[in-house]
PDB file of C-alpha atoms in Angstrom:
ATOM      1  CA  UNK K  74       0.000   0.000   0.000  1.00 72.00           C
ATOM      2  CA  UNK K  75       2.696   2.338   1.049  1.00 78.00           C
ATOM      3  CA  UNK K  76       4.630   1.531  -1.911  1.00 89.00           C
ATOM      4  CA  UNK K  77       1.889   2.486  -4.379  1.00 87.00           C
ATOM      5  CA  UNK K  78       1.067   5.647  -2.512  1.00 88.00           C
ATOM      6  CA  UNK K  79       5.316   6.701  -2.845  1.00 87.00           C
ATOM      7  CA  UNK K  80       4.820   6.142  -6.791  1.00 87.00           C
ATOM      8  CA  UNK K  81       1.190   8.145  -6.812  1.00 88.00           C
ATOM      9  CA  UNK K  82       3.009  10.798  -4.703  1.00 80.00           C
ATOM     10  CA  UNK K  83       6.717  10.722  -7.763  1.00 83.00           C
ATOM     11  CA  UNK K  84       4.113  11.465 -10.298  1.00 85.00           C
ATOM     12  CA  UNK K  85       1.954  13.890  -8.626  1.00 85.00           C
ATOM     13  CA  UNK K  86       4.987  15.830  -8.054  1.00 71.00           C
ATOM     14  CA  UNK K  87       6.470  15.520 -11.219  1.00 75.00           C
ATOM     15  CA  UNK K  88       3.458  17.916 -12.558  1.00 80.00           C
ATOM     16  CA  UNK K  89       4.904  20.353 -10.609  1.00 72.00           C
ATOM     17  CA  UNK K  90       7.157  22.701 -11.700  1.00 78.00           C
ATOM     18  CA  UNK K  91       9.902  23.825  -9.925  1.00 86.00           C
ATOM     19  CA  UNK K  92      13.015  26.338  -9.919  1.00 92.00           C
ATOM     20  CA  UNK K  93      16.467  24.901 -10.840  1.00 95.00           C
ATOM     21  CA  UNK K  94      18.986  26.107  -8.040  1.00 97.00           C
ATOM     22  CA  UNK K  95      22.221  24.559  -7.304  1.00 98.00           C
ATOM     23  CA  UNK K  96      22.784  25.398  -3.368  1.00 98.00           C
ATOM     24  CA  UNK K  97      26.761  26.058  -2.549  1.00 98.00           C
ATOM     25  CA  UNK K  98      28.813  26.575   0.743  1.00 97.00           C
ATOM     26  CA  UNK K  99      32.258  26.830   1.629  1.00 97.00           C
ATOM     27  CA  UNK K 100      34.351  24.838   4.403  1.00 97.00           C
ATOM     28  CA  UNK K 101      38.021  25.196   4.507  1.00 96.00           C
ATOM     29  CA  UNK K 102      38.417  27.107   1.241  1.00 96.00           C
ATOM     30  CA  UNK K 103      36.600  23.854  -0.877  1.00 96.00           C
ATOM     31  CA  UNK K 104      33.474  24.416  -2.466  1.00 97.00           C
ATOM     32  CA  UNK K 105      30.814  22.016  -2.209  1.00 97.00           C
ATOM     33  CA  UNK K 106      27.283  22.591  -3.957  1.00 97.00           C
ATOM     34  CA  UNK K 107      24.463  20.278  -4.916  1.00 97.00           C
ATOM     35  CA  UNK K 108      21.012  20.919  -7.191  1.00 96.00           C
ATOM     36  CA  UNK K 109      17.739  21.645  -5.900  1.00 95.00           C
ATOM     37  CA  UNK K 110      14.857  21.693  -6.681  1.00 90.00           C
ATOM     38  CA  UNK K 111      12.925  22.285  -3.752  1.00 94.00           C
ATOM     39  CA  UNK K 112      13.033  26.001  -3.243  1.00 96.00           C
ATOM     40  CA  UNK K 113      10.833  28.633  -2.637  1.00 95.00           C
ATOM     41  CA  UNK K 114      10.774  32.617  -0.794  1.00 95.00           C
ATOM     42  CA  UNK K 115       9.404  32.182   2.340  1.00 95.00           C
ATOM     43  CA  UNK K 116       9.229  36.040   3.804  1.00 95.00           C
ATOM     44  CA  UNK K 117       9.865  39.423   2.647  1.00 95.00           C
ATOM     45  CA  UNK K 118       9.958  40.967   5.918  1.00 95.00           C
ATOM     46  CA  UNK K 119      12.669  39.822   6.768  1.00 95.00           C
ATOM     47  CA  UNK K 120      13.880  38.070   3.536  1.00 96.00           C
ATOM     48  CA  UNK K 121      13.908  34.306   4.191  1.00 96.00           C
ATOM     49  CA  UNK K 122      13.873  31.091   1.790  1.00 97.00           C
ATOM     50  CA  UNK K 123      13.546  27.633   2.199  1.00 96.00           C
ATOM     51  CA  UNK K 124      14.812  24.435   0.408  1.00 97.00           C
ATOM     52  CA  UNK K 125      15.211  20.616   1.271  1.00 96.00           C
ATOM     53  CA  UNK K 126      18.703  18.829   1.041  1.00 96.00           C
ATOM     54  CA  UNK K 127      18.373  15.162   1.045  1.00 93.00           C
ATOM     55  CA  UNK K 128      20.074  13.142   3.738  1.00 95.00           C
ATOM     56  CA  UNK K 129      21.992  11.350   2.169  1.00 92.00           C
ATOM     57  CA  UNK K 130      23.796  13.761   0.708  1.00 89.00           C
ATOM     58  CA  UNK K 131      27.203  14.718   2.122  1.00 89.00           C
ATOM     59  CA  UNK K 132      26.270  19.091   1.228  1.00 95.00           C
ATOM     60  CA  UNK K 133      23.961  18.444   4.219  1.00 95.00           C
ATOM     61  CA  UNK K 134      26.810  18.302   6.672  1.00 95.00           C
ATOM     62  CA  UNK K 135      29.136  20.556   4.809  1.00 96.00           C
ATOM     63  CA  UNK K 136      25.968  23.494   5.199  1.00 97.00           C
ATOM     64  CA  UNK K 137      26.258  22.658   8.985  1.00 96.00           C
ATOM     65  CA  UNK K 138      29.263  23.177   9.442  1.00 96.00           C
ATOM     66  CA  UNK K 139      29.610  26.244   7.545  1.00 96.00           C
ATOM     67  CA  UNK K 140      26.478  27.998   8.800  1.00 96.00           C
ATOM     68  CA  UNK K 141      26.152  29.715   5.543  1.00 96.00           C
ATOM     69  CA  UNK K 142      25.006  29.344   1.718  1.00 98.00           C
ATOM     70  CA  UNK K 143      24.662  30.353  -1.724  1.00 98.00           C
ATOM     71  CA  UNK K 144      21.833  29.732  -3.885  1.00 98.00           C
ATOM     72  CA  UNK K 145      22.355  30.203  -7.871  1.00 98.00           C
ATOM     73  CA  UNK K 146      19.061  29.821  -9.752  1.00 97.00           C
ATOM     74  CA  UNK K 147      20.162  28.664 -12.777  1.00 97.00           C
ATOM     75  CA  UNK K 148      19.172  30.056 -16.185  1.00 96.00           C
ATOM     76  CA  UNK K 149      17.623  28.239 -18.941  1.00 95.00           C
ATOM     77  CA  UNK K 150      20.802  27.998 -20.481  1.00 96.00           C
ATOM     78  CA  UNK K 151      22.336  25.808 -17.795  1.00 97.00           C
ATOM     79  CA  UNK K 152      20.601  22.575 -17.843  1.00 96.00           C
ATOM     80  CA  UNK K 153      24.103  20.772 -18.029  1.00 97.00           C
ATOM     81  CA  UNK K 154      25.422  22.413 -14.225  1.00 97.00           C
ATOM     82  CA  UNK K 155      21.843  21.346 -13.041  1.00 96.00           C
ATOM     83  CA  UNK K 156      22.514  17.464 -14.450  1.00 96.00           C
ATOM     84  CA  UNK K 157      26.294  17.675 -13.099  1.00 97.00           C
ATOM     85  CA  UNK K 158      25.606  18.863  -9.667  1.00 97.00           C
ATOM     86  CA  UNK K 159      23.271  16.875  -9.414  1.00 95.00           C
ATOM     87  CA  UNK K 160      25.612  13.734 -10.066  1.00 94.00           C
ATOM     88  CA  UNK K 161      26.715  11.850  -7.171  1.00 90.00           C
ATOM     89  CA  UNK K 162      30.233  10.502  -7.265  1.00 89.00           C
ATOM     90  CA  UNK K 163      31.747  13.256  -8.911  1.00 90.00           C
ATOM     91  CA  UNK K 164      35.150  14.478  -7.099  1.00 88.00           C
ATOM     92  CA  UNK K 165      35.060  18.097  -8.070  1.00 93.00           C
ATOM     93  CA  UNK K 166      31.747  19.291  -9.085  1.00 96.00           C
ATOM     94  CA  UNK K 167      33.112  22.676  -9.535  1.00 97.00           C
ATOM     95  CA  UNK K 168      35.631  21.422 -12.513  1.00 96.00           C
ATOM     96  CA  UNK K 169      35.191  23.426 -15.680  1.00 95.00           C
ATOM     97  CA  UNK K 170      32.339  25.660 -13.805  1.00 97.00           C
ATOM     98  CA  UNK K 171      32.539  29.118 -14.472  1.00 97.00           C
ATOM     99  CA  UNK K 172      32.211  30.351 -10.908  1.00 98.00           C
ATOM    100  CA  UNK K 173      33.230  32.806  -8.210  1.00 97.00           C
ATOM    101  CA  UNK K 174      34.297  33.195  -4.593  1.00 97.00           C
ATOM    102  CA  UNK K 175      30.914  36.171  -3.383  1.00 96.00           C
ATOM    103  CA  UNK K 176      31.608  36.936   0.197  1.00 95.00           C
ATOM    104  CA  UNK K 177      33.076  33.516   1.363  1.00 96.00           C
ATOM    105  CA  UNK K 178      30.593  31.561  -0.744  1.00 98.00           C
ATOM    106  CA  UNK K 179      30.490  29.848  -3.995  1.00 98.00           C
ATOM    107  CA  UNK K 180      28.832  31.641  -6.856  1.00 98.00           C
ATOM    108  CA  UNK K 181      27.698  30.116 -10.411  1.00 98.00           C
ATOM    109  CA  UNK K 182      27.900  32.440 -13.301  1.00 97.00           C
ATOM    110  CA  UNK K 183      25.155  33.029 -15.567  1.00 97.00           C
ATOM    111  CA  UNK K 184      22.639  32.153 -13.483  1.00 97.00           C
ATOM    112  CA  UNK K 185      19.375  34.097 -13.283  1.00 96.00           C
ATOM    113  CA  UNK K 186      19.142  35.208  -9.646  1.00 97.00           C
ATOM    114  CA  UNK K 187      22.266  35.076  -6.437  1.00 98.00           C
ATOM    115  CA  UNK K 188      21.369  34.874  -3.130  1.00 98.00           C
ATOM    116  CA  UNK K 189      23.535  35.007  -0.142  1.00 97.00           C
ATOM    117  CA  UNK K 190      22.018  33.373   2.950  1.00 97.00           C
ATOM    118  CA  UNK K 191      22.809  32.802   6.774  1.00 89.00           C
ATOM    119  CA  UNK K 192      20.908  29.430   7.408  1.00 78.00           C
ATOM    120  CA  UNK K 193      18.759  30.324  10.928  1.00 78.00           C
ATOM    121  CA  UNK K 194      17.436  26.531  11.349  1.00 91.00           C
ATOM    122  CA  UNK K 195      17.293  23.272   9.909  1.00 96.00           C
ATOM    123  CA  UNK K 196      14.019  21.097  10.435  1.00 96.00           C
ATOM    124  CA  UNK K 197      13.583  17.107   9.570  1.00 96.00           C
ATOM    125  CA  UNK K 198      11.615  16.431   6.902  1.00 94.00           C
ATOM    126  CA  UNK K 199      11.408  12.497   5.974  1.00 93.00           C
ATOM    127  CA  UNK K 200      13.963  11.767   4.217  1.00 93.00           C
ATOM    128  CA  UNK K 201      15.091  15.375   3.863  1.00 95.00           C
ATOM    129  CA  UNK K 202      16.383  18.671   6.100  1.00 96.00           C
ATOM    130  CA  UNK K 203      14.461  21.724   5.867  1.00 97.00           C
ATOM    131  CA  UNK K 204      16.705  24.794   5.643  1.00 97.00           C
ATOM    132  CA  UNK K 205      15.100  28.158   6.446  1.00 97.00           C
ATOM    133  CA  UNK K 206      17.707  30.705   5.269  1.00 97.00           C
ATOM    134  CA  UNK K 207      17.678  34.524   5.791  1.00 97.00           C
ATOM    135  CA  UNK K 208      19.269  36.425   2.848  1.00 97.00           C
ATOM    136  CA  UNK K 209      21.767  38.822   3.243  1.00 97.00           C
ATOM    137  CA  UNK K 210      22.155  39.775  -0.494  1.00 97.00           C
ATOM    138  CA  UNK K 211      20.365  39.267  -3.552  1.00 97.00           C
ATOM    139  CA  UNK K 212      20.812  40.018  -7.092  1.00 97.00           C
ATOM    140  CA  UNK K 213      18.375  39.068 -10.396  1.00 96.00           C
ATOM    141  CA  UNK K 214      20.100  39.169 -13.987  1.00 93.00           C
ATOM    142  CA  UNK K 215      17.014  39.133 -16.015  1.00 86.00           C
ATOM    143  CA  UNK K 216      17.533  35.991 -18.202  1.00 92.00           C
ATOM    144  CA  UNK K 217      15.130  33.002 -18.098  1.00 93.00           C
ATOM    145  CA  UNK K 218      15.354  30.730 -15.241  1.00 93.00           C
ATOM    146  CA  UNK K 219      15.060  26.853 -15.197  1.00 94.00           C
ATOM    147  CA  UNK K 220      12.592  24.786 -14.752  1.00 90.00           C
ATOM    148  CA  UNK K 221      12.247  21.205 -13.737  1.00 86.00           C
ATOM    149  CA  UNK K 222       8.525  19.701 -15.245  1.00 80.00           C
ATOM    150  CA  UNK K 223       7.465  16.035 -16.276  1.00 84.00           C
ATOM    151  CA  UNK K 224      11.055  15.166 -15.186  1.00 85.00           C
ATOM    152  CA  UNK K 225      12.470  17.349 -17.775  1.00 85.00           C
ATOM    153  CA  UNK K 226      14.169  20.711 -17.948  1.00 86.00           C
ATOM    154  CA  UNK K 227      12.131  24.078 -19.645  1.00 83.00           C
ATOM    155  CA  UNK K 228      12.783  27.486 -19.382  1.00 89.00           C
ATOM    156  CA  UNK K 229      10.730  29.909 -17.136  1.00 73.00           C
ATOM    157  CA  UNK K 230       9.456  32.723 -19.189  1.00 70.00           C
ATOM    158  CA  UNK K 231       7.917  35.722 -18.036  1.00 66.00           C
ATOM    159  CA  UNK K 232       4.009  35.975 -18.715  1.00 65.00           C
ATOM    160  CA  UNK K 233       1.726  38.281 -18.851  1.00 64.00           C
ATOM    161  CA  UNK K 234       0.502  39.271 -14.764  1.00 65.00           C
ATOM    162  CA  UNK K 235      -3.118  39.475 -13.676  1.00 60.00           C
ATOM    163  CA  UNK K 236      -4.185  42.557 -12.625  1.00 63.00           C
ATOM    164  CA  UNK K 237      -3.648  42.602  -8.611  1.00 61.00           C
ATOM    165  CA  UNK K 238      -1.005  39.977  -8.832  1.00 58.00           C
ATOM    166  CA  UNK K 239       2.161  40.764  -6.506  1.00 56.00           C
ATOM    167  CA  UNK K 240       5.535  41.606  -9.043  1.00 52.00           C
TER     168      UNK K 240
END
């Protein structure tokens, strides 16, 4: 029963779309970063975002220890960084990345938004951590972002607002 209700649940989610981020710290001058999907603003006043690392990865630990992260949304163009951070095994995901060092914390290039965030908690979710991170800086370039639908990667385009809708 459980079993069915984990595959109902894959597919449900997988009409969902969702920003492309890859999330990035820094312990002992190495970089460590990992894609995300699970990402969202959480509060304007004062700025806060949230995002799920899974267990068992090892950027879960490396976040705790730093007490700090980065969060590149990646653009449209940059379905290839989402793919390779996302790889497990890898022994330098940064290799060949066109990145930066932004106040202590790994940066990707390109991408369409930077955020710079002191993590405040970290809350258990299944097979997951909850991180609840208040931004320090931000910064938007204007390109397309990326988007992860149907188990495939789009491009977030900017449409047409309602009237009343928040910009």
């Amino acid at each position: 029963m459980y079993e069915q209700l984990e595959t109902d649940f894959r597919e449900a989610m997988a009409h969902v779309s969702a920003p492309v981020t890859v999330i990035t710290t820094m312990v002992d001058g190495v970089p460590f970063g990992s894609t995300v999907s699970a990402f969202a603003s959480l509060s304007v006043n004062p700025p806060m975002v949230l995002l799920a690392l899974d267990n068992r990865g090892a950027l879960i630990q490396q976040v705790r220890s730093a007490g700090r992260i980065g969060v590149s949304v990646l653009s449209s163009a940059q379905a290839d960084l989402a793919i390779r951070f996302a790889t497990r095994g890898l022994p330098d995901r940064f290799a060949g990345v066109d990145w930066g060092i932004d106040h202590g914390l790994p940066r990707i290039e390109g991408a369409t938004a930077w955020l710079r965030c002191d993590v405040v908690t970290f809350e258990p979710g299944g097979d997951h951590t909850v991180l609840l991170g208040t931004v320090s800086a931000a910064e938007a370039t204007g390109v397309d972002g990326l988007t992860y639908y149907q188990r495939r990667f789009g491009s977030a385009t900017a449409a047409t607002s309602a009237p009343g809708m928040l910009s």
